[in-house]
GROMACS .gro file of C-alpha atoms in nm:
model
   89
    1MET     CA    1  -1.565  -0.279  -0.047
    2PRO     CA    2  -1.241  -0.441   0.070
    3THR     CA    3  -0.966  -0.235   0.230
    4TYR     CA    4  -0.607  -0.288   0.119
    5LEU     CA    5  -0.270  -0.204   0.266
    6VAL     CA    6  -0.011  -0.129   0.001
    7GLU     CA    7   0.361  -0.115   0.077
    8ILE     CA    8   0.615   0.005  -0.176
    9PRO     CA    9   0.979  -0.022  -0.064
   10HIS     CA   10   1.272   0.162  -0.215
   11SER     CA   11   1.642   0.200  -0.141
   12GLU     CA   12   1.778   0.433   0.124
   13LYS     CA   13   1.925   0.676  -0.128
   14VAL     CA   14   1.757   1.016  -0.113
   15SER     CA   15   1.741   1.013  -0.492
   16ASP     CA   16   1.528   0.695  -0.477
   17CYS     CA   17   1.289   0.854  -0.226
   18MET     CA   18   1.249   1.150  -0.459
   19HIS     CA   19   1.212   0.919  -0.759
   20VAL     CA   20   0.920   0.732  -0.601
   21ILE     CA   21   0.749   1.058  -0.505
   22ASN     CA   22   0.799   1.199  -0.856
   23VAL     CA   23   0.671   0.883  -1.026
   24PHE     CA   24   0.347   0.905  -0.825
   25LEU     CA   25   0.312   1.281  -0.879
   26SER     CA   26   0.373   1.259  -1.254
   27SER     CA   27   0.131   0.967  -1.288
   28GLY     CA   28  -0.156   1.177  -1.156
   29SER     CA   29  -0.238   0.906  -0.903
   30HIS     CA   30  -0.458   1.038  -0.623
   31ILE     CA   31  -0.303   0.779  -0.390
   32ILE     CA   32  -0.004   1.004  -0.319
   33SER     CA   33  -0.226   1.220  -0.098
   34GLN     CA   34  -0.305   0.914   0.117
   35ALA     CA   35   0.055   0.792   0.143
   36HIS     CA   36   0.260   0.755   0.459
   37TRP     CA   37   0.637   0.751   0.433
   38GLY     CA   38   0.897   0.604   0.668
   39CYS     CA   39   1.201   0.763   0.504
   40LYS     CA   40   1.265   1.023   0.776
   41ASP     CA   41   1.291   0.739   1.029
   42GLY     CA   42   1.520   0.527   0.811
   43VAL     CA   43   1.245   0.292   0.687
   44HIS     CA   44   1.241   0.347   0.314
   45LYS     CA   45   0.889   0.244   0.232
   46MET     CA   46   0.566   0.411   0.134
   47TRP     CA   47   0.233   0.280   0.266
   48PHE     CA   48  -0.127   0.359   0.203
   49ILE     CA   49  -0.453   0.206   0.317
   50TYR     CA   50  -0.743   0.251   0.080
   51ASP     CA   51  -1.071   0.090  -0.025
   52PHE     CA   52  -1.074  -0.079  -0.366
   53ASP     CA   53  -1.306  -0.323  -0.539
   54SER     CA   54  -1.024  -0.573  -0.603
   55LYS     CA   55  -0.648  -0.630  -0.601
   56GLU     CA   56  -0.651  -0.564  -0.974
   57GLN     CA   57  -0.795  -0.218  -0.907
   58VAL     CA   58  -0.520  -0.161  -0.651
   59LEU     CA   59  -0.256  -0.250  -0.909
   60GLN     CA   60  -0.410  -0.013  -1.162
   61SER     CA   61  -0.382   0.273  -0.910
   62ILE     CA   62  -0.008   0.219  -0.874
   63PRO     CA   63   0.219   0.367  -1.142
   64PRO     CA   64   0.357   0.087  -1.366
   65LEU     CA   65   0.718   0.150  -1.257
   66MET     CA   66   0.624   0.081  -0.894
   67ARG     CA   67   0.405  -0.227  -0.944
   68PRO     CA   68   0.682  -0.491  -0.930
   69GLN     CA   69   0.789  -0.374  -0.582
   70ALA     CA   70   0.438  -0.331  -0.442
   71HIS     CA   71   0.310  -0.559  -0.166
   72ILE     CA   72  -0.071  -0.565  -0.150
   73VAL     CA   73  -0.255  -0.704   0.152
   74GLU     CA   74  -0.632  -0.722   0.192
   75LEU     CA   75  -0.715  -0.615   0.547
   76ASN     CA   76  -0.986  -0.772   0.759
   77LYS     CA   77  -1.141  -0.698   1.095
   78PHE     CA   78  -1.256  -0.977   1.321
   79ARG     CA   79  -1.517  -0.969   1.594
   80VAL     CA   80  -1.436  -1.148   1.918
   81GLU     CA   81  -1.661  -1.435   1.808
   82ASP     CA   82  -1.476  -1.460   1.478
   83VAL     CA   83  -1.139  -1.482   1.651
   84ALA     CA   84  -1.263  -1.757   1.883
   85GLN     CA   85  -1.400  -1.957   1.589
   86TYR     CA   86  -1.085  -1.899   1.384
   87ALA     CA   87  -0.869  -2.021   1.673
   88THR     CA   88  -1.058  -2.350   1.696
   89GLU     CA   89  -1.035  -2.427   1.324
   0.00000   0.00000   0.00000
């Protein structure tokens, strides 16, 4: 099963931080328990890394109000041999 990194940015206003949290909490999404937040350090983004079957499944786990801002990246791990082959291609 692929692993995805999801980033959801928001503005630096405290009300926007609270809004994002409340949208996830009210949606019943279990993702909120896996979320990491950068707000206390001035980076107003939420991230989570989770296993999903597809990007479509990732999107379905994100509340509709947050989907337009979401950045979804499939993560990969490479062995040393893979990196060497990738570098020559």
